[in-house]
Coordinates of N, CA and C in Angstrom, one line a residue:
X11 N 37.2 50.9 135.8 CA 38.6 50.8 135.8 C 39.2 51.2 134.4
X12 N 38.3 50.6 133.3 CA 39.2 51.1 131.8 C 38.7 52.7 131.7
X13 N 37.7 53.0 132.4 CA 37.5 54.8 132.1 C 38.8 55.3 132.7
X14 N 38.9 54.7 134.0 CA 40.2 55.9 134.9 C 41.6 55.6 133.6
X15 N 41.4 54.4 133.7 CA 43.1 54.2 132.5 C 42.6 54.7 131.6
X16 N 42.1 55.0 130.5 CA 41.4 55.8 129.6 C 42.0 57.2 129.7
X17 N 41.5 58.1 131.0 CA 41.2 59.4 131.4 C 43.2 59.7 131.8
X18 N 44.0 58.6 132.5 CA 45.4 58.6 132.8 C 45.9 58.9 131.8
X19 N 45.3 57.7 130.4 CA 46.5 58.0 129.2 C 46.3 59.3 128.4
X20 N 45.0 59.8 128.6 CA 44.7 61.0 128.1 C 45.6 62.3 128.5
X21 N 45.3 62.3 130.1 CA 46.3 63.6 130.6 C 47.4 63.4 130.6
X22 N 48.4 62.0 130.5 CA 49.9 61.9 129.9 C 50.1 62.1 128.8
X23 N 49.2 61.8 127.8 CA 49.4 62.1 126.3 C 49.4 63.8 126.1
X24 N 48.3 64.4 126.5 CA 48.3 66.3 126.9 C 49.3 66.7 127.3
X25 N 49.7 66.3 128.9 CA 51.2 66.7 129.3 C 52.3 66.7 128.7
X26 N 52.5 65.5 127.4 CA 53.8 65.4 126.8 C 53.5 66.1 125.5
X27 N 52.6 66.5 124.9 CA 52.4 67.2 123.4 C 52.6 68.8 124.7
X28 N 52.2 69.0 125.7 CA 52.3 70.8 126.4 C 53.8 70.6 126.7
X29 N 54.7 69.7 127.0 CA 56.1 69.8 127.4 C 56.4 70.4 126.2
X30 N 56.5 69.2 124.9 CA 56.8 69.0 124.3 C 56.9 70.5 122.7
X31 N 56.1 70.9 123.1 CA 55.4 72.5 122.6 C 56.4 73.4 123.1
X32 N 57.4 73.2 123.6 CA 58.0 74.2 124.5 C 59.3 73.9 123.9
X33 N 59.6 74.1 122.6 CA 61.0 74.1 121.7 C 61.3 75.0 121.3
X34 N 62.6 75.2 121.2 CA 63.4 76.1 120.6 C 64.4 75.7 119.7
X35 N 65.1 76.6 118.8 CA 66.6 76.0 118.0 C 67.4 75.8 119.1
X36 N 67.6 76.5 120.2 CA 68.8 76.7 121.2 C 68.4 75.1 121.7
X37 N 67.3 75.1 121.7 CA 67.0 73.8 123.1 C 66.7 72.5 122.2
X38 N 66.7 72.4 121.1 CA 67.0 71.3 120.0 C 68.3 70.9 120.2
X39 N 69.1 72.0 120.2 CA 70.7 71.3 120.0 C 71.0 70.9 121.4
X40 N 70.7 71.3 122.5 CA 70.9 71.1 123.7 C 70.7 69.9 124.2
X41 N 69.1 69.8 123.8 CA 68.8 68.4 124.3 C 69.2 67.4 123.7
X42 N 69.3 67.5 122.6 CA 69.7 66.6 121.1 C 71.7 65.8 121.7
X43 N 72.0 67.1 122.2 CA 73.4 66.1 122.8 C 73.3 65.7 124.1
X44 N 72.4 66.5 125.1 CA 72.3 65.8 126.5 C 71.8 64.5 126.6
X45 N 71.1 63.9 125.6 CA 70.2 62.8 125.9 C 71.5 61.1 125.8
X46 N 72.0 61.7 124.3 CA 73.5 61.0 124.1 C 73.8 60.7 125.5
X47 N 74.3 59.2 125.2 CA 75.1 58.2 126.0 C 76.6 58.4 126.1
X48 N 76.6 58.3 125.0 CA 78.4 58.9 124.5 C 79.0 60.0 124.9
X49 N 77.6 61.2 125.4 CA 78.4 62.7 125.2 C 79.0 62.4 126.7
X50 N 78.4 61.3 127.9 CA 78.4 61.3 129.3 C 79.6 60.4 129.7
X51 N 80.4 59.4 128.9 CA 81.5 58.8 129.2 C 82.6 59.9 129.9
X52 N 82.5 60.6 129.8 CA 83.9 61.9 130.5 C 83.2 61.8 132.3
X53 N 81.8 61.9 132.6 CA 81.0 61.9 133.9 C 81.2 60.5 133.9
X54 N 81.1 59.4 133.7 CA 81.3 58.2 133.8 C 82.7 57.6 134.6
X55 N 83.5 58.2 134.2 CA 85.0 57.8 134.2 C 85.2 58.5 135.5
X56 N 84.5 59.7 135.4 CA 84.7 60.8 136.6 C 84.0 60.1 138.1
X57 N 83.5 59.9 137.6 CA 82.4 59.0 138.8 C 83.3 57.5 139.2
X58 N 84.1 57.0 138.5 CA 84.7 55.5 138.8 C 86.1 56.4 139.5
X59 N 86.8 57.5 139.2 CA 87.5 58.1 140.1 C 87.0 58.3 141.0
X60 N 86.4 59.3 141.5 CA 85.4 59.3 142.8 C 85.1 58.0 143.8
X61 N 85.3 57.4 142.7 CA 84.9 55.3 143.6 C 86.2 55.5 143.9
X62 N 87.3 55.3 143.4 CA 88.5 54.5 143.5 C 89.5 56.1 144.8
X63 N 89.0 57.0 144.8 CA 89.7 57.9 145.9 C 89.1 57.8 146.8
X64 N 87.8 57.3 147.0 CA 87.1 57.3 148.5 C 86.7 55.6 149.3
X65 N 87.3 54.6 148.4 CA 86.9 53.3 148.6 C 88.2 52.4 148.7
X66 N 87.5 51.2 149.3 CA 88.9 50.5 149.3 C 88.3 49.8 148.0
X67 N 89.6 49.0 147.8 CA 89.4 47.9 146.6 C 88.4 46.8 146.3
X68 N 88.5 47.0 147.5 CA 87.2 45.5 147.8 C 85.6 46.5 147.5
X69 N 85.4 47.4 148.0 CA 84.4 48.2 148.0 C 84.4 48.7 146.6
X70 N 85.3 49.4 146.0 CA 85.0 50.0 144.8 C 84.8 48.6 143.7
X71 N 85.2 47.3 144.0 CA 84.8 46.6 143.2 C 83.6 46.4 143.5
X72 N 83.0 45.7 144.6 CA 81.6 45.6 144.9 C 80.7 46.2 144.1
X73 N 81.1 47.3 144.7 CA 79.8 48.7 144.3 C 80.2 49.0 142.6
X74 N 81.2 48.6 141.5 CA 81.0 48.5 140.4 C 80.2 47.5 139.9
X75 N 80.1 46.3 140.6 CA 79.4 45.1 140.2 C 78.4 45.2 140.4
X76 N 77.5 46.2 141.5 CA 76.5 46.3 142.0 C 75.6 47.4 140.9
X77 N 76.6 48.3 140.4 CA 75.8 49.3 139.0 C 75.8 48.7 138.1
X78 N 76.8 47.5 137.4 CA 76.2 46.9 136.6 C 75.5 46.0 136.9
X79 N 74.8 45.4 138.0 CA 73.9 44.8 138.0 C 72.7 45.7 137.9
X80 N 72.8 46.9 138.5 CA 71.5 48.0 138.5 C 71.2 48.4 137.1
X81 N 72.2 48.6 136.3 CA 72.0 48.7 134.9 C 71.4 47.7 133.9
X82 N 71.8 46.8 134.5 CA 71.3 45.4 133.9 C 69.9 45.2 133.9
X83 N 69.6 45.4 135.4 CA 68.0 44.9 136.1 C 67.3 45.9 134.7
X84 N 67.5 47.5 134.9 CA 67.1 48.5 134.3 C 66.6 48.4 132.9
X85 N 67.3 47.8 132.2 CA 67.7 47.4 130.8 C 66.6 46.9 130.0
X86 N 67.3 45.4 131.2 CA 66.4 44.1 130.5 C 65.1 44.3 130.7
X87 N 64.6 45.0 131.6 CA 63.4 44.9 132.3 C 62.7 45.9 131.2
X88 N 63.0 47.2 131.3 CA 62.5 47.8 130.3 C 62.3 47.7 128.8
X89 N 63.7 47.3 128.3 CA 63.3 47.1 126.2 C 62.9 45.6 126.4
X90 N 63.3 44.5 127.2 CA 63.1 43.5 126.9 C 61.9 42.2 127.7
X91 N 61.1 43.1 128.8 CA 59.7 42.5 129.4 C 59.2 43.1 129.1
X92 N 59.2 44.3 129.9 CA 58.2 45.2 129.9 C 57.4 45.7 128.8
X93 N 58.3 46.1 127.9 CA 57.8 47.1 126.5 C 57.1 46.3 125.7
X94 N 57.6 45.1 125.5 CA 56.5 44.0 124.7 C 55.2 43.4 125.0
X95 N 55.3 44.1 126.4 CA 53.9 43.1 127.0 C 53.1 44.1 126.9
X96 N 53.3 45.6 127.5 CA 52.8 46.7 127.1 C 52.8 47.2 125.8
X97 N 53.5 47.7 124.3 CA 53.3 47.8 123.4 C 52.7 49.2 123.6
X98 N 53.0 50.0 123.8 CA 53.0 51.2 124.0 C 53.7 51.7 122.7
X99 N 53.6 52.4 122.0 CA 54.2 53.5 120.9 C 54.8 54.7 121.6
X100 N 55.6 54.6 120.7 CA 56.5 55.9 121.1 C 55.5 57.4 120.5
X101 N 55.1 58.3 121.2 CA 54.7 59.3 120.5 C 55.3 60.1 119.0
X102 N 56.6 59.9 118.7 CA 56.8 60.0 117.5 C 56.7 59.3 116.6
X103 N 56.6 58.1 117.1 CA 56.2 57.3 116.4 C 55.2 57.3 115.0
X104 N 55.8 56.4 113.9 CA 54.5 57.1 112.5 C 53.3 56.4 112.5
X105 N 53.9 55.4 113.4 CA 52.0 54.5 113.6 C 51.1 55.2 114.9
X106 N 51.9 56.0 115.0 CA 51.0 56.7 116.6 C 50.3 57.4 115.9
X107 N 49.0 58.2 116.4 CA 47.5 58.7 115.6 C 48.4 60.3 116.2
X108 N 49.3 60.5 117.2 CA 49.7 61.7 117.5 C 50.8 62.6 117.2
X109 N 51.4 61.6 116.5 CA 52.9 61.5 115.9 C 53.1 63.0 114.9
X110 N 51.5 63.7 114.2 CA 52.1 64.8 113.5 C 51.8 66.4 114.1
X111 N 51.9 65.8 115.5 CA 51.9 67.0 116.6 C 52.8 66.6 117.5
X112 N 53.7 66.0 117.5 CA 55.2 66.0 117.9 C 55.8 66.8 117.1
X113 N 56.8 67.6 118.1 CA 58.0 68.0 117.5 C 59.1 67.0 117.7
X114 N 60.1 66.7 116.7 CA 61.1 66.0 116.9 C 62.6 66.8 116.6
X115 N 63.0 66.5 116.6 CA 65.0 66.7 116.7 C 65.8 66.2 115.5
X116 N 66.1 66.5 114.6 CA 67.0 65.9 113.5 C 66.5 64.5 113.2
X117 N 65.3 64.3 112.8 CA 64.7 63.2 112.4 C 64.2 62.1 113.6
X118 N 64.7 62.2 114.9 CA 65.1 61.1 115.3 C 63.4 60.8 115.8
X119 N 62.8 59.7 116.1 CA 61.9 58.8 116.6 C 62.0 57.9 117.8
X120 N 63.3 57.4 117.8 CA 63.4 56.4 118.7 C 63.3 55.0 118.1
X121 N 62.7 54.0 119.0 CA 62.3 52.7 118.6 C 60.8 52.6 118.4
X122 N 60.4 51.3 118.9 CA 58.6 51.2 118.4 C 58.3 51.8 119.4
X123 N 58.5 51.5 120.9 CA 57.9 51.1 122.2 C 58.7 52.0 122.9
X124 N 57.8 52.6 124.1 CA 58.3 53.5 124.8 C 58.0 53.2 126.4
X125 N 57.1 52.2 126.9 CA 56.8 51.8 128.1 C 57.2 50.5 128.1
X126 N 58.4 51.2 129.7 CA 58.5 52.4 130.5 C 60.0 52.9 129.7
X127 N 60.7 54.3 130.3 CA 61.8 54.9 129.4 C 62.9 54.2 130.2
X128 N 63.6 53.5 129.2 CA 64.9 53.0 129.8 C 66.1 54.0 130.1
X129 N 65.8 55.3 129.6 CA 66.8 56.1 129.7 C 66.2 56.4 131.4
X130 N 65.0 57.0 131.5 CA 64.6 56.9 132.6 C 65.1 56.3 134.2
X131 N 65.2 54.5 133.6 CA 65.5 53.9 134.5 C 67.0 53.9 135.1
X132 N 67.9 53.6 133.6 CA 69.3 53.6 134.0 C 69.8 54.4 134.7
X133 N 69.5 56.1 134.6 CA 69.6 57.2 135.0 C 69.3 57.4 136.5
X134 N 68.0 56.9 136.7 CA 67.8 57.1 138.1 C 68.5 55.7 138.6
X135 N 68.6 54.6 138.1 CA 69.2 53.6 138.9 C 70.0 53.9 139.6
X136 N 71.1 54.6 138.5 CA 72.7 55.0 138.9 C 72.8 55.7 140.1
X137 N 71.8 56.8 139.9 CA 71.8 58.1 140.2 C 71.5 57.2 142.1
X138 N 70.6 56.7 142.4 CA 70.0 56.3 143.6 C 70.6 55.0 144.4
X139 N 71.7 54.6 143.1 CA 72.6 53.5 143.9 C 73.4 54.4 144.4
X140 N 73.7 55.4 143.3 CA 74.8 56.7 144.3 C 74.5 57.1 145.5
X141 N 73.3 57.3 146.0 CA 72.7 58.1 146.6 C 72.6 57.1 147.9
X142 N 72.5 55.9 147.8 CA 72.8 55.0 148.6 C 74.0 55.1 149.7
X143 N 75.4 54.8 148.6 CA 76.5 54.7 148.5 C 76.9 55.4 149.3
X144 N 76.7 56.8 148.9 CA 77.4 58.0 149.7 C 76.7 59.0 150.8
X145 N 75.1 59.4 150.4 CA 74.4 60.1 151.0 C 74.6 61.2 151.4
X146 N 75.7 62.0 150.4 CA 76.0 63.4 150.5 C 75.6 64.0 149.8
X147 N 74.8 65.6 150.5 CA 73.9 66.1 149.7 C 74.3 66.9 147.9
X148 N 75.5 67.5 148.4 CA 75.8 68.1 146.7 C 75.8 66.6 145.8
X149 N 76.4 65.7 146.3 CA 76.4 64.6 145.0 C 74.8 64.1 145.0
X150 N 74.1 64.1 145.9 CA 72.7 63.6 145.6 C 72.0 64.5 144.9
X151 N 72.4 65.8 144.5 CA 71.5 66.7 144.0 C 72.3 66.6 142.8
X152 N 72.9 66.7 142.8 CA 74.0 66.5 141.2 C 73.5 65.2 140.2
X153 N 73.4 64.4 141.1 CA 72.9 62.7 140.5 C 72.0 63.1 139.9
X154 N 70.6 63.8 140.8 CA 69.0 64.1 140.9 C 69.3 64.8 139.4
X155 N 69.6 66.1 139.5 CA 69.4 67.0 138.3 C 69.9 65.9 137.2
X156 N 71.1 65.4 137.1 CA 71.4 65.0 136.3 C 70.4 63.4 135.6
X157 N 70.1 63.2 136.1 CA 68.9 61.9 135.9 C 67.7 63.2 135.1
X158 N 67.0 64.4 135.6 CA 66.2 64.4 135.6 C 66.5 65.2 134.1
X159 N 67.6 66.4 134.3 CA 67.8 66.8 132.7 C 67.5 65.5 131.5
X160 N 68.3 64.4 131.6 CA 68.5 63.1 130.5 C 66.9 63.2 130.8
X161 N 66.2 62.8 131.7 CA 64.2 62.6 131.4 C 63.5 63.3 130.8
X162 N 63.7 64.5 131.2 CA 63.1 65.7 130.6 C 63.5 65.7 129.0
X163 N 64.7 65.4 128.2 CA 65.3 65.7 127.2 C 64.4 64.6 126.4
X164 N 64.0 63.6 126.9 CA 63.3 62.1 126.2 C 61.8 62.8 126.2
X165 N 61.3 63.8 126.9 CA 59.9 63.7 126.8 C 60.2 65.4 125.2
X166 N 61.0 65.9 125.6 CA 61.3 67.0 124.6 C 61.6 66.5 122.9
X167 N 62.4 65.7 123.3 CA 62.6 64.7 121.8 C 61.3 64.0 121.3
X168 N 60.3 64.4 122.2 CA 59.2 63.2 121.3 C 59.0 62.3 121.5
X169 N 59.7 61.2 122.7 CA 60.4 60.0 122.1 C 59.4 59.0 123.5
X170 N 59.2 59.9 124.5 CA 58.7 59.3 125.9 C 57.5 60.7 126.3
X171 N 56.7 59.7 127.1 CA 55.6 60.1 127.5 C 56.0 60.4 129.1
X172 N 54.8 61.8 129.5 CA 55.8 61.0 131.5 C 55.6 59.8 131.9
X173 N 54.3 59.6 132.2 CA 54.3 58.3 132.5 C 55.4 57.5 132.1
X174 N 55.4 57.4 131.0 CA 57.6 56.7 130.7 C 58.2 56.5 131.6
X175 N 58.5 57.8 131.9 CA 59.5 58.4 133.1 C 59.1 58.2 134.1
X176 N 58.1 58.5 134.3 CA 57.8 58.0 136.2 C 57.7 56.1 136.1
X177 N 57.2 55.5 135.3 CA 57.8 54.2 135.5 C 59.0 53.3 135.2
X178 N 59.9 54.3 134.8 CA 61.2 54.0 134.6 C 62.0 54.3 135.8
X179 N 61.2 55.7 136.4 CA 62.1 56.2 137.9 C 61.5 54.7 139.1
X180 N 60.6 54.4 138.7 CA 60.1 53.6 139.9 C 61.2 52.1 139.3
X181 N 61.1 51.9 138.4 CA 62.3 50.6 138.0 C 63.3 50.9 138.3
X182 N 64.0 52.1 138.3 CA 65.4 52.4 138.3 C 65.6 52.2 140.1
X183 N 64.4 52.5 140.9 CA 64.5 52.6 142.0 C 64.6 51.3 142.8
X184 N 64.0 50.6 142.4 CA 64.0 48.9 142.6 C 64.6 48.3 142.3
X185 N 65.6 48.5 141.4 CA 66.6 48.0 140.9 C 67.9 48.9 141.5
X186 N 68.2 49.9 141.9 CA 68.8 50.3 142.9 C 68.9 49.9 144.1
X187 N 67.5 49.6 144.8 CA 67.4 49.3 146.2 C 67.6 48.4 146.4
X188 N 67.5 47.1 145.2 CA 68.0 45.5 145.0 C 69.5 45.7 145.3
X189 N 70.0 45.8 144.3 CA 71.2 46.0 143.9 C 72.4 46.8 145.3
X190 N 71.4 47.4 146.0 CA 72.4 48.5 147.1 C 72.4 47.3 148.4
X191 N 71.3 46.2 148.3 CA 71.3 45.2 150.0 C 71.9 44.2 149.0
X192 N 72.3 43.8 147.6 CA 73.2 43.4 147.2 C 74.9 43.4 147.8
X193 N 74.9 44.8 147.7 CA 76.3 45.4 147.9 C 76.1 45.3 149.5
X194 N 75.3 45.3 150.2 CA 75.5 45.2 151.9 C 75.9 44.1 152.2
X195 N 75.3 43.0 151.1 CA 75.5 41.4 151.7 C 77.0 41.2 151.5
X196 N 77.5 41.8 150.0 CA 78.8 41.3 149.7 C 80.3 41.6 150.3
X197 N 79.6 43.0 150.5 CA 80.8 44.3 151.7 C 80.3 44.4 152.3
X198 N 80.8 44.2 153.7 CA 79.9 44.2 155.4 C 81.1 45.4 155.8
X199 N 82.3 45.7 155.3 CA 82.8 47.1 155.8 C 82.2 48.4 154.5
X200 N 81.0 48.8 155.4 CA 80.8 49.8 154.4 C 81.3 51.2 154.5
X201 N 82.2 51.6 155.7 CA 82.5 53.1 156.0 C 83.4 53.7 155.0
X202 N 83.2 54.7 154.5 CA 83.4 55.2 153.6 C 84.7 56.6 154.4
X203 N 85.7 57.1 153.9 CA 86.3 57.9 154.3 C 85.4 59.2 154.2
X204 N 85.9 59.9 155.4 CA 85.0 61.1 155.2 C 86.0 62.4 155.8
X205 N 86.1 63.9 154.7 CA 85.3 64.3 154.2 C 86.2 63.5 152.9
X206 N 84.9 63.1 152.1 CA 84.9 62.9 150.5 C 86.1 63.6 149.7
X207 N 86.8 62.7 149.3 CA 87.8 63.3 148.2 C 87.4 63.3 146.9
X208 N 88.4 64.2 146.2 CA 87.8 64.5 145.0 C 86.5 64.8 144.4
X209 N 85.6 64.7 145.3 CA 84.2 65.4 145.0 C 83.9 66.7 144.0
X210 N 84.7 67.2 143.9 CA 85.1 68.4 142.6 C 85.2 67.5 141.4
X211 N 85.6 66.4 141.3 CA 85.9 65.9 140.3 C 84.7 65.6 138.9
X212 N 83.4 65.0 139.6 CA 82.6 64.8 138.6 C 81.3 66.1 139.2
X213 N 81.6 66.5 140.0 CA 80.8 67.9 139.6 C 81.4 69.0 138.5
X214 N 82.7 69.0 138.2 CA 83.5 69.4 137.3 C 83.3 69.3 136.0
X215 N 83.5 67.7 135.9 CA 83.2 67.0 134.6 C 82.0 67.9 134.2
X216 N 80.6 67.4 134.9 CA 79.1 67.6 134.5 C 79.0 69.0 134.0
X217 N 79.8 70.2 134.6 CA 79.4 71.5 134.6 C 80.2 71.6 133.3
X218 N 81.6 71.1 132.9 CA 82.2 71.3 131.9 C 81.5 70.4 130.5
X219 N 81.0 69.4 130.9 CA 80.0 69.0 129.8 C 78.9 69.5 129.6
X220 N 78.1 70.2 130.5 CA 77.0 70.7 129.9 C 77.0 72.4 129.5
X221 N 78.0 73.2 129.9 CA 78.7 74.4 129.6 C 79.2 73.9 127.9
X222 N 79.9 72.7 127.4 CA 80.4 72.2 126.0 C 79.2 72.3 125.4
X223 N 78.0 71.8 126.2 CA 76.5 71.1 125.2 C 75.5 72.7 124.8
X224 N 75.6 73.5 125.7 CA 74.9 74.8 125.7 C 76.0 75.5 124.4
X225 N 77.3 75.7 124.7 CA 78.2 76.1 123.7 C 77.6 75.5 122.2
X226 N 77.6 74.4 121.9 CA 77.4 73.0 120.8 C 75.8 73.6 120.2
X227 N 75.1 73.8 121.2 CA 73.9 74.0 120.8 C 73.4 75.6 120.6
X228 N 74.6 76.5 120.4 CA 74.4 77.9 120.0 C 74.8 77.5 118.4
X229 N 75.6 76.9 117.6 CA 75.9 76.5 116.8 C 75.3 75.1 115.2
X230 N 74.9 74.8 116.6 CA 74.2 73.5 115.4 C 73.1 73.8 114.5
X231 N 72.5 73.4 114.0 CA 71.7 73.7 113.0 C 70.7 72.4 112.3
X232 N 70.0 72.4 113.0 CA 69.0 70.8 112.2 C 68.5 71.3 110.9

C-alpha cells in the first residue's frame, strides 16, 4: 500500500512540474490575475443579481445562506483539518526538495501546505451549488470552465499539485451536496421562474473580466 502511495505521489508530482513547464510571459500575467479573489467580486455581485431576478425573497435568502455555508464547509475543512493532518508542501515551496524546478509568478509561493487546494474547493463548491440551483446548461458550463480556469491557474502558479485539485473538487462537492439538501429542507418552494432572466448578466461580467485579464496580461511585466 505505501509503494502504490509512493508511485501516486510520484506521477502527481511529474504531472504538475509537465503542467507547470508550459509558461509564458502572456500566461504569467493572465494567470497571475485570474487566480485573484478580488479580480472576481464584479462575477460575484453578478451572480447575487441573477439570484435576486430569478428568486423570490425567501429563496434568494436561503440559497445565499446555503453558499456561505458551502464556502465555509470548503474553507475550514481545507486550510484548517485537512492541511495540518496531511502536511503536504506546497511545490514552491523552499522546503520542498522540488521547489527549484517550479516556475513561479512574481515571487509568489503561497502558504506552507497545499493538501487539498482550497481555491479548488470554493470554486467547485460554488460552482455545483449553482449547478444544483438552476440546472441550466450555459450557466453549468460557465460555472465548470470557470472553477476549472481558477484550478488550472493554482497548478500553473506552482502553488498546487493535481491531486490538490481533485481533492478539493471532491470537498467542494460534498460540501455543495450538503449544503443544496440544506436549502431543500429550508425552502420546500423550489420552482424557479423559467425562462431565466438576466442570464446575460454574469456570462457578461466573466467574458468582460477575462477579455480585461488577457488585455492586463499583454502589458504586465514580472
Amino acid at each position: 500500500m505505501e509503494d502504490i502511495l509512493q508511485q501516486i505521489v510520484l506521477v502527481d508530482t511529474q504531472l504538475m512540474l509537465d503542467i507547470n513547464s508550459l509558461h509564458s510571459a502572456f500566461f504569467d500575467g493572465f494567470m497571475w490575475g485570474y487566480t485573484k479573489v478580488s479580480v472576481w467580486l464584479p462575477f460575484y455581485v453578478a451572480l447575487v443579481l441573477f439570484l435576486y431576478r430569478n428568486m423570490s425573497r425567501k429563496q434568494m435568502l436561503w440559497a445565499l445562506v446555503c453558499v456561505a455555508l458551502t464556502i465555509l464547509i470548503c474553507d475550514q475543512a481545507a486550510s484548517h483539518l485537512i492541511r495540518p493532518i496531511v502536511q503536504r508542501l506546497r511545490p514552491a515551496n523552499l522546503a520542498n526538495p522540488i521547489n527549484e524546478w517550479v516556475h513561479i509568478v512574481n515571487g509568489y509561493r503561497g502558504g506552507r501546505y497545499s493538501f487539498p487546494s482550497a481555491h479548488a474547493s470554493n470554486t467547485f463548491g460554488l460552482a455545483i451549488f449553482l449547478i444544483y440551483l438552476f440546472r441550466i446548461r450555459l450557466l453549468n458550463t460557465l460555472m465548470l470552465l470557470w472553477a476549472l480556469l481558477n484550478c488550472y491557474s493554482r497548478i500553473y502558479l506552482g502553488v498546487h499539485y493535481p491531486g490538490d485539485i481533485l481533492a478539493g473538487f471532491f470537498l467542494g462537492f460534498l460540501a455543495a451536496s450538503f449544503a443544496y439538501w440544506v436549502y431543500t429542507r429550508l425552502c420546500k418552494d423550489q420552482s424557479l421562474s423559467i425562462p431565466l432572466h438576466y442570464l446575460w448578466l454574469p456570462l457578461g461580467v466573466w467574458l468582460l473580466t477575462t477579455v480585461a485579464l488577457l488585455g492586463y496580461a499583454l502589458f504586465v511585466d514580472f
